[in-house]
mmCIF file of C-alpha atoms in Angstrom:
data_model
loop_
_atom_site.group_PDB
_atom_site.id
_atom_site.type_symbol
_atom_site.label_atom_id
_atom_site.label_comp_id
_atom_site.label_asym_id
_atom_site.label_seq_id
_atom_site.Cartn_x
_atom_site.Cartn_y
_atom_site.Cartn_z
ATOM 1 C CA MET A 1 185.611 45.967 77.699
ATOM 2 C CA GLU A 2 184.376 43.370 75.230
ATOM 3 C CA LYS A 3 180.777 43.646 76.476
ATOM 4 C CA HIS A 4 180.771 47.446 76.103
ATOM 5 C CA ASN A 5 182.327 47.381 72.632
ATOM 6 C CA LEU A 6 179.847 44.773 71.397
ATOM 7 C CA LYS A 7 176.982 46.894 72.741
ATOM 8 C CA VAL A 8 178.296 49.870 70.756
ATOM 9 C CA TYR A 9 178.789 47.574 67.760
ATOM 10 C CA ASP A 10 175.070 46.723 67.848
ATOM 11 C CA GLU A 11 173.818 50.244 68.592
ATOM 12 C CA THR A 12 175.718 51.862 65.709
ATOM 13 C CA GLY A 13 174.803 49.228 63.132
ATOM 14 C CA ALA A 14 178.475 48.387 62.611
ATOM 15 C CA THR A 15 179.590 45.256 60.774
ATOM 16 C CA ALA A 16 183.212 45.380 61.952
ATOM 17 C CA LEU A 17 184.876 45.835 65.318
ATOM 18 C CA SER A 18 188.411 45.476 66.632
ATOM 19 C CA CYS A 19 190.270 46.454 69.768
ATOM 20 C CA LEU A 20 193.966 46.412 70.599
ATOM 21 C CA ILE A 21 195.600 47.552 73.829
ATOM 22 C CA LEU A 22 199.381 47.753 74.151
ATOM 23 C CA GLN A 23 201.258 48.209 77.396
ATOM 24 C CA ASP A 24 205.046 48.438 77.669
ATOM 25 C CA GLY A 25 205.193 47.572 73.971
ATOM 26 C CA LYS A 26 203.322 44.279 74.434
ATOM 27 C CA THR A 27 199.779 43.216 73.630
ATOM 28 C CA ALA A 28 197.591 43.416 76.739
ATOM 29 C CA TYR A 29 194.252 42.836 74.977
ATOM 30 C CA GLU A 30 193.182 42.070 71.407
ATOM 31 C CA PHE A 31 189.791 41.363 69.848
ATOM 32 C CA TYR A 32 188.354 41.206 66.288
ATOM 33 C CA THR A 33 184.857 40.421 65.060
ATOM 34 C CA GLY A 34 182.543 41.002 62.094
ATOM 35 C CA THR A 35 182.990 41.547 58.374
ATOM 36 C CA HIS A 36 184.143 44.354 56.064
ATOM 37 C CA ASN A 37 180.570 45.055 54.886
ATOM 38 C CA ARG A 38 177.070 43.569 54.742
ATOM 39 C CA GLU A 39 177.522 41.745 51.451
ATOM 40 C CA TYR A 40 177.164 37.971 51.419
ATOM 41 C CA GLY A 41 180.580 36.345 51.763
ATOM 42 C CA ALA A 42 182.244 39.600 52.872
ATOM 43 C CA GLN A 43 185.781 39.326 54.200
ATOM 44 C CA LYS A 44 186.065 38.726 57.927
ATOM 45 C CA VAL A 45 187.771 41.336 60.085
ATOM 46 C CA GLN A 46 191.341 40.420 60.967
ATOM 47 C CA LYS A 47 194.610 42.039 62.024
ATOM 48 C CA ASP A 48 195.333 43.633 58.644
ATOM 49 C CA SER A 49 191.769 44.858 57.976
ATOM 50 C CA ARG A 50 191.881 48.579 57.241
ATOM 51 C CA PHE A 51 189.299 51.013 58.614
ATOM 52 C CA ASN A 52 188.515 54.613 57.667
ATOM 53 C CA ILE A 53 189.783 56.570 60.681
ATOM 54 C CA ALA A 54 187.930 59.788 59.712
ATOM 55 C CA SER A 55 189.005 62.796 61.814
ATOM 56 C CA ILE A 56 191.880 60.893 63.404
ATOM 57 C CA ARG A 57 193.652 61.829 60.161
ATOM 58 C CA LYS A 58 193.985 65.363 61.559
ATOM 59 C CA SER A 59 196.798 64.191 63.839
ATOM 60 C CA TYR A 60 198.700 63.067 60.725
ATOM 61 C CA ILE A 61 198.239 66.552 59.273
ATOM 62 C CA GLY A 62 199.552 67.950 62.568
ATOM 63 C CA PHE A 63 202.588 65.688 62.198
ATOM 64 C CA ALA A 64 203.208 67.029 58.689
ATOM 65 C CA LEU A 65 203.054 70.551 60.138
ATOM 66 C CA ALA A 66 205.695 69.613 62.720
ATOM 67 C CA CYS A 67 207.902 68.347 59.894
ATOM 68 C CA MET A 68 207.550 71.665 58.023
ATOM 69 C CA ILE A 69 208.451 73.591 61.200
ATOM 70 C CA ALA A 70 211.484 71.340 61.762
ATOM 71 C CA GLU A 71 212.608 72.016 58.180
ATOM 72 C CA GLY A 72 212.152 75.774 58.624
ATOM 73 C CA LYS A 73 209.479 75.999 55.940
ATOM 74 C CA ILE A 74 206.945 77.284 58.474
ATOM 75 C CA ARG A 75 208.176 79.663 61.175
ATOM 76 C CA GLY A 76 205.915 78.506 63.993
ATOM 77 C CA LEU A 77 202.420 78.260 65.409
ATOM 78 C CA ASP A 78 201.891 81.981 65.934
ATOM 79 C CA GLN A 79 202.253 82.856 62.279
ATOM 80 C CA ASP A 80 199.186 84.734 60.997
ATOM 81 C CA LEU A 81 197.240 82.940 58.270
ATOM 82 C CA CYS A 82 197.156 86.194 56.291
ATOM 83 C CA THR A 83 200.803 85.493 55.495
ATOM 84 C CA TYR A 84 199.559 82.693 53.245
ATOM 85 C CA PHE A 85 196.088 83.965 52.316
ATOM 86 C CA PRO A 86 196.297 87.749 51.814
ATOM 87 C CA ALA A 87 193.196 87.658 49.594
ATOM 88 C CA ILE A 88 190.996 86.480 52.503
ATOM 89 C CA PRO A 89 190.887 89.479 54.870
ATOM 90 C CA VAL A 90 188.412 87.851 57.282
ATOM 91 C CA ILE A 91 191.127 85.500 58.540
ATOM 92 C CA GLU A 92 193.395 88.324 59.746
ATOM 93 C CA GLY A 93 194.550 87.747 63.319
ATOM 94 C CA THR A 94 194.037 83.991 63.066
ATOM 95 C CA THR A 95 197.145 81.887 63.655
ATOM 96 C CA ILE A 96 198.141 78.309 62.989
ATOM 97 C CA ARG A 97 197.826 77.749 66.751
ATOM 98 C CA HIS A 98 194.162 78.767 66.576
ATOM 99 C CA VAL A 99 193.618 76.260 63.762
ATOM 100 C CA LEU A 100 195.226 73.379 65.672
ATOM 101 C CA THR A 101 193.061 74.037 68.727
ATOM 102 C CA HIS A 102 189.720 74.762 66.986
ATOM 103 C CA THR A 103 189.707 78.287 68.394
ATOM 104 C CA HIS A 104 190.010 79.973 64.966
ATOM 105 C CA GLY A 105 186.327 80.931 64.679
ATOM 106 C CA LEU A 106 186.258 80.474 60.899
ATOM 107 C CA ALA A 107 183.694 78.698 58.739
ATOM 108 C CA GLU A 108 182.871 78.285 55.068
ATOM 109 C CA LYS A 109 179.364 79.183 53.890
ATOM 110 C CA ASP A 110 178.186 79.223 50.294
ATOM 111 C CA GLY A 111 181.775 79.240 49.069
ATOM 112 C CA LYS A 112 182.760 82.205 51.248
ATOM 113 C CA TRP A 113 184.754 82.503 54.442
ATOM 114 C CA ILE A 114 182.871 83.880 57.439
ATOM 115 C CA ARG A 115 183.813 84.539 61.052
ATOM 116 C CA MET A 116 181.749 83.047 63.882
ATOM 117 C CA PHE A 117 183.778 84.633 66.687
ATOM 118 C CA PRO A 118 187.131 86.445 67.114
ATOM 119 C CA PRO A 119 190.143 84.092 67.119
ATOM 120 C CA GLY A 120 190.926 82.665 70.548
ATOM 121 C CA GLU A 121 187.666 83.763 72.175
ATOM 122 C CA ASP A 122 185.697 80.507 71.864
ATOM 123 C CA TRP A 123 185.980 76.900 70.733
ATOM 124 C CA PHE A 124 184.137 75.289 67.817
ATOM 125 C CA TYR A 125 185.000 72.045 66.052
ATOM 126 C CA ASN A 126 184.869 72.132 62.244
ATOM 127 C CA ASN A 127 187.032 71.330 59.242
ATOM 128 C CA ALA A 128 187.420 74.840 57.836
ATOM 129 C CA GLY A 129 190.724 75.553 59.569
ATOM 130 C CA VAL A 130 192.051 72.093 58.746
ATOM 131 C CA ASN A 131 191.518 72.704 55.043
ATOM 132 C CA LEU A 132 193.501 75.962 55.268
ATOM 133 C CA LEU A 133 196.326 74.181 57.068
ATOM 134 C CA ILE A 134 196.486 71.436 54.447
ATOM 135 C CA SER A 135 196.792 74.097 51.759
ATOM 136 C CA ILE A 136 199.629 75.837 53.625
ATOM 137 C CA ILE A 137 201.595 72.631 54.210
ATOM 138 C CA GLN A 138 201.287 71.464 50.616
ATOM 139 C CA ASN A 139 202.256 74.876 49.231
ATOM 140 C CA VAL A 140 205.392 75.307 51.355
ATOM 141 C CA SER A 141 206.524 71.703 50.806
ATOM 142 C CA GLY A 142 205.679 71.342 47.126
ATOM 143 C CA LYS A 143 204.286 67.903 47.959
ATOM 144 C CA THR A 144 200.909 66.364 48.691
ATOM 145 C CA MET A 145 199.949 65.551 52.250
ATOM 146 C CA ALA A 146 200.093 61.845 51.444
ATOM 147 C CA GLN A 147 203.625 62.167 50.020
ATOM 148 C CA ILE A 148 204.871 63.972 53.136
ATOM 149 C CA LEU A 149 203.445 61.338 55.480
ATOM 150 C CA ASP A 150 204.676 58.465 53.348
ATOM 151 C CA GLU A 151 208.220 59.850 53.196
ATOM 152 C CA GLN A 152 208.466 61.207 56.737
ATOM 153 C CA VAL A 153 206.835 58.431 58.759
ATOM 154 C CA PHE A 154 205.127 55.566 56.919
ATOM 155 C CA GLN A 155 208.297 54.337 55.219
ATOM 156 C CA LYS A 156 210.665 55.163 58.087
ATOM 157 C CA ALA A 157 208.561 53.602 60.844
ATOM 158 C CA GLY A 158 207.141 50.685 58.875
ATOM 159 C CA PHE A 159 203.492 51.710 58.558
ATOM 160 C CA ALA A 160 202.663 49.236 55.808
ATOM 161 C CA GLU A 161 198.904 49.260 56.437
ATOM 162 C CA SER A 162 198.225 53.008 56.374
ATOM 163 C CA GLY A 163 197.452 55.386 53.524
ATOM 164 C CA TRP A 164 194.938 57.471 51.588
ATOM 165 C CA GLU A 165 193.007 55.260 49.172
ATOM 166 C CA LYS A 166 191.392 56.005 45.795
ATOM 167 C CA SER A 167 189.460 52.733 45.850
ATOM 168 C CA GLU A 168 187.613 51.236 48.814
ATOM 169 C CA GLU A 169 187.839 47.711 47.475
ATOM 170 C CA ASN A 170 188.930 45.233 50.186
ATOM 171 C CA LEU A 171 188.611 47.947 52.857
ATOM 172 C CA VAL A 172 186.194 48.078 55.804
ATOM 173 C CA LEU A 173 183.218 50.179 54.648
ATOM 174 C CA ASN A 174 181.129 52.591 56.751
ATOM 175 C CA PHE A 175 178.582 55.385 56.369
ATOM 176 C CA LEU A 176 181.236 57.655 54.793
ATOM 177 C CA SER A 177 181.701 55.136 51.980
ATOM 178 C CA ASP A 178 179.999 56.098 48.732
ATOM 179 C CA PRO A 179 180.631 54.425 45.349
ATOM 180 C CA SER A 180 179.789 57.696 43.568
ATOM 181 C CA ARG A 181 182.246 59.779 45.603
ATOM 182 C CA GLN A 182 185.413 60.769 43.750
ATOM 183 C CA LEU A 183 188.372 59.948 45.987
ATOM 184 C CA ASP A 184 192.014 60.786 45.447
ATOM 185 C CA ASP A 185 195.133 59.700 47.270
ATOM 186 C CA SER A 186 196.621 63.174 47.824
ATOM 187 C CA GLY A 187 195.763 63.279 51.525
ATOM 188 C CA GLU A 188 193.313 66.180 51.333
ATOM 189 C CA ASP A 189 190.182 64.129 52.002
ATOM 190 C CA SER A 190 188.970 61.911 54.847
ATOM 191 C CA ASN A 191 189.855 58.655 53.091
ATOM 192 C CA LEU A 192 192.808 57.669 55.278
ATOM 193 C CA TYR A 193 192.563 53.965 56.029
ATOM 194 C CA CYS A 194 194.730 51.987 58.407
ATOM 195 C CA SER A 195 194.734 48.732 60.305
ATOM 196 C CA THR A 196 194.129 48.431 64.030
ATOM 197 C CA ARG A 197 197.766 47.566 64.663
ATOM 198 C CA ASP A 198 199.010 50.500 62.554
ATOM 199 C CA LEU A 199 196.844 52.954 64.505
ATOM 200 C CA ALA A 200 198.165 51.457 67.748
ATOM 201 C CA LYS A 201 201.668 51.888 66.343
ATOM 202 C CA TRP A 202 200.810 55.549 65.605
ATOM 203 C CA GLY A 203 199.865 56.053 69.244
ATOM 204 C CA GLU A 204 202.982 54.229 70.400
ATOM 205 C CA LEU A 205 205.151 56.464 68.206
ATOM 206 C CA PHE A 206 203.973 59.438 70.263
ATOM 207 C CA LEU A 207 204.107 57.536 73.561
ATOM 208 C CA THR A 208 207.807 56.778 73.004
ATOM 209 C CA ARG A 209 208.383 60.237 71.455
ATOM 210 C CA GLY A 210 209.699 58.760 68.246
ATOM 211 C CA LYS A 211 212.132 56.375 69.893
ATOM 212 C CA SER A 212 211.197 53.573 67.503
ATOM 213 C CA ALA A 213 212.109 55.630 64.418
ATOM 214 C CA GLU A 214 214.465 58.521 63.787
ATOM 215 C CA ILE A 215 211.949 61.044 62.486
ATOM 216 C CA LEU A 216 211.497 64.107 64.706
ATOM 217 C CA THR A 217 213.073 65.015 68.035
ATOM 218 C CA PRO A 218 211.515 63.857 71.333
ATOM 219 C CA ASP A 219 210.732 67.510 72.069
ATOM 220 C CA ALA A 220 208.746 67.749 68.832
ATOM 221 C CA PHE A 221 206.611 64.759 69.826
ATOM 222 C CA LYS A 222 206.086 66.263 73.284
ATOM 223 C CA GLU A 223 205.046 69.543 71.674
ATOM 224 C CA MET A 224 202.458 67.833 69.471
ATOM 225 C CA THR A 225 200.737 66.234 72.461
ATOM 226 C CA SER A 226 200.906 69.242 74.798
ATOM 227 C CA VAL A 227 198.084 71.774 75.195
ATOM 228 C CA GLN A 228 198.626 74.608 72.708
ATOM 229 C CA PHE A 229 195.956 77.066 73.852
ATOM 230 C CA THR A 230 194.938 77.545 77.484
ATOM 231 C CA GLY A 231 192.797 80.670 77.353
ATOM 232 C CA LEU A 232 189.397 78.966 77.548
ATOM 233 C CA ALA A 233 188.294 77.263 80.763
ATOM 234 C CA GLN A 234 185.940 74.256 80.755
ATOM 235 C CA LEU A 235 186.421 73.699 77.024
ATOM 236 C CA PRO A 236 188.375 70.943 75.233
ATOM 237 C CA LYS A 237 192.156 71.325 75.029
ATOM 238 C CA GLN A 238 194.247 70.279 72.031
ATOM 239 C CA GLY A 239 197.826 69.760 71.047
ATOM 240 C CA TYR A 240 198.426 69.276 67.308
ATOM 241 C CA PHE A 241 194.798 68.108 66.962
ATOM 242 C CA TRP A 242 195.262 65.599 69.811
ATOM 243 C CA TRP A 243 192.687 65.942 72.607
ATOM 244 C CA VAL A 244 194.693 66.386 75.806
ATOM 245 C CA LYS A 245 193.488 65.721 79.353
ATOM 246 C CA GLU A 246 194.480 68.337 81.917
ATOM 247 C CA GLU A 247 191.333 68.315 84.037
ATOM 248 C CA ASP A 248 187.809 66.912 84.199
ATOM 249 C CA PHE A 249 184.790 68.930 83.009
ATOM 250 C CA PRO A 250 181.425 68.154 81.341
ATOM 251 C CA LYS A 251 182.607 68.516 77.730
ATOM 252 C CA ASN A 252 185.828 66.569 78.236
ATOM 253 C CA GLU A 253 185.971 63.687 75.777
ATOM 254 C CA ILE A 254 188.439 61.711 77.902
ATOM 255 C CA GLY A 255 186.987 59.659 80.765
ATOM 256 C CA PRO A 256 187.396 60.686 84.426
ATOM 257 C CA LYS A 257 189.312 57.501 85.276
ATOM 258 C CA VAL A 258 191.912 58.144 82.564
ATOM 259 C CA PRO A 259 195.031 59.710 84.152
ATOM 260 C CA LYS A 260 195.908 63.334 83.488
ATOM 261 C CA GLY A 261 198.536 63.804 80.822
ATOM 262 C CA SER A 262 196.789 61.301 78.545
ATOM 263 C CA TYR A 263 195.862 62.273 74.982
ATOM 264 C CA GLN A 264 193.384 60.930 72.477
ATOM 265 C CA LEU A 265 192.209 60.867 68.860
ATOM 266 C CA LEU A 266 188.624 60.325 67.706
ATOM 267 C CA GLY A 267 186.915 59.565 64.394
ATOM 268 C CA ILE A 268 183.195 59.776 63.666
ATOM 269 C CA THR A 269 183.273 56.232 62.298
ATOM 270 C CA GLY A 270 183.743 55.093 65.911
ATOM 271 C CA CYS A 271 187.534 54.793 65.932
ATOM 272 C CA ILE A 272 189.510 55.776 69.037
ATOM 273 C CA CYS A 273 193.235 55.993 69.819
ATOM 274 C CA LEU A 274 194.000 56.737 73.477
ATOM 275 C CA VAL A 275 197.565 57.153 74.778
ATOM 276 C CA MET A 276 198.189 56.937 78.546
ATOM 277 C CA PRO A 277 201.820 57.784 79.375
ATOM 278 C CA GLU A 278 201.308 57.127 83.100
ATOM 279 C CA TYR A 279 200.539 53.489 82.272
ATOM 280 C CA GLN A 280 202.834 53.278 79.227
ATOM 281 C CA ALA A 281 199.797 52.139 77.282
ATOM 282 C CA VAL A 282 197.955 52.707 74.002
ATOM 283 C CA ALA A 283 194.313 51.664 73.561
ATOM 284 C CA VAL A 284 192.748 51.491 70.092
ATOM 285 C CA ARG A 285 189.246 50.629 69.014
ATOM 286 C CA MET A 286 188.183 50.409 65.382
ATOM 287 C CA LEU A 287 184.547 50.510 64.297
ATOM 288 C CA ASN A 288 182.739 51.044 60.992
ATOM 289 C CA GLN A 289 179.604 52.860 62.113
ATOM 290 C CA THR A 290 177.189 52.323 59.226
ATOM 291 C CA GLY A 291 174.562 54.914 60.090
ATOM 292 C CA GLN A 292 173.832 57.968 62.223
ATOM 293 C CA ASN A 293 172.032 56.672 65.326
ATOM 294 C CA ARG A 294 170.467 59.599 67.167
ATOM 295 C CA GLU A 295 169.843 57.488 70.255
ATOM 296 C CA PHE A 296 173.529 56.602 70.569
ATOM 297 C CA ASN A 297 175.472 58.695 73.118
ATOM 298 C CA TYR A 298 178.821 59.239 71.411
ATOM 299 C CA LEU A 299 180.531 61.090 74.278
ATOM 300 C CA ASP A 300 179.391 58.553 76.843
ATOM 301 C CA ASP A 301 180.827 55.749 74.718
ATOM 302 C CA VAL A 302 184.197 57.487 74.260
ATOM 303 C CA ARG A 303 184.557 58.208 77.976
ATOM 304 C CA THR A 304 183.454 54.702 78.941
ATOM 305 C CA PHE A 305 185.945 53.104 76.571
ATOM 306 C CA GLY A 306 188.762 55.223 78.010
ATOM 307 C CA ASP A 307 187.816 54.451 81.600
ATOM 308 C CA MET A 308 187.671 50.729 80.895
ATOM 309 C CA ALA A 309 191.015 50.756 79.098
ATOM 310 C CA ALA A 310 192.572 52.726 81.972
ATOM 311 C CA GLY A 311 191.174 50.196 84.441
ATOM 312 C CA MET A 312 192.686 47.301 82.510
ATOM 313 C CA VAL A 313 196.207 48.696 82.180
ATOM 314 C CA GLY A 314 196.156 50.525 85.519
ATOM 315 C CA ALA A 315 195.467 47.268 87.344
ATOM 316 C CA LYS A 316 198.691 45.858 85.913
#
């Protein structure tokens, strides 16, 4: 595990790396190395160092959606987006379920919404649907995404090292970091930072179905990590933005040695959160990829990490 992660660390030009594997609520493996950035005297990576988790934030948005459904503010996943956006006719027939599973077929081009394919007839990963969902959740709740998460889970479950940040000072920097970029802490952008142990705690929250904090029902947690659209064979399957393993196929982002029923989160910065219920384990790797390396095989790395983690906890 350590050898593979250090190889990825070198190949992606990262300055920071950490890995934490929990099994049965206990630490099975833990490793930290590097610094927050390339500056002379930069802070060394440690347990409370906070990384940008990039697209992993989508699972937090999915959690906020589950909260709105539980409160009755959103009727369910099969609600047509036209209910909320009547002025955008191209989205007609697209549901919240399509958005969660990247089967919506929508894209934004030159400030306009376009359709790439009819909803539910193909799979394509982009952020267009996520942005619509954020807008819906914030409108029905009257709160920002960050406020919902802070009230519904961060405070209740003790996530003291997670949150959207306006300043990147003292945080682990990566290729998404840009001093000229205007950040806000509303939860709409990809500036969610958290520590390795907080991301592992996020995975464990779903593994135990909320047992560690009275937030949502166990059934709600099960729903979020269950496949929500099954109409497309040999294409990735999602729950509430979680990648779920039902079978093996070429485009599967979860390794072949990882048991079925596992689910995973990925961020382009190199961060991974893999939950394996069969082994009662959560495996997290944090990385601050500092450049786009075209020679680096992202999918191979993700699958290899999962297989290695499964081998470690499966052997126990």
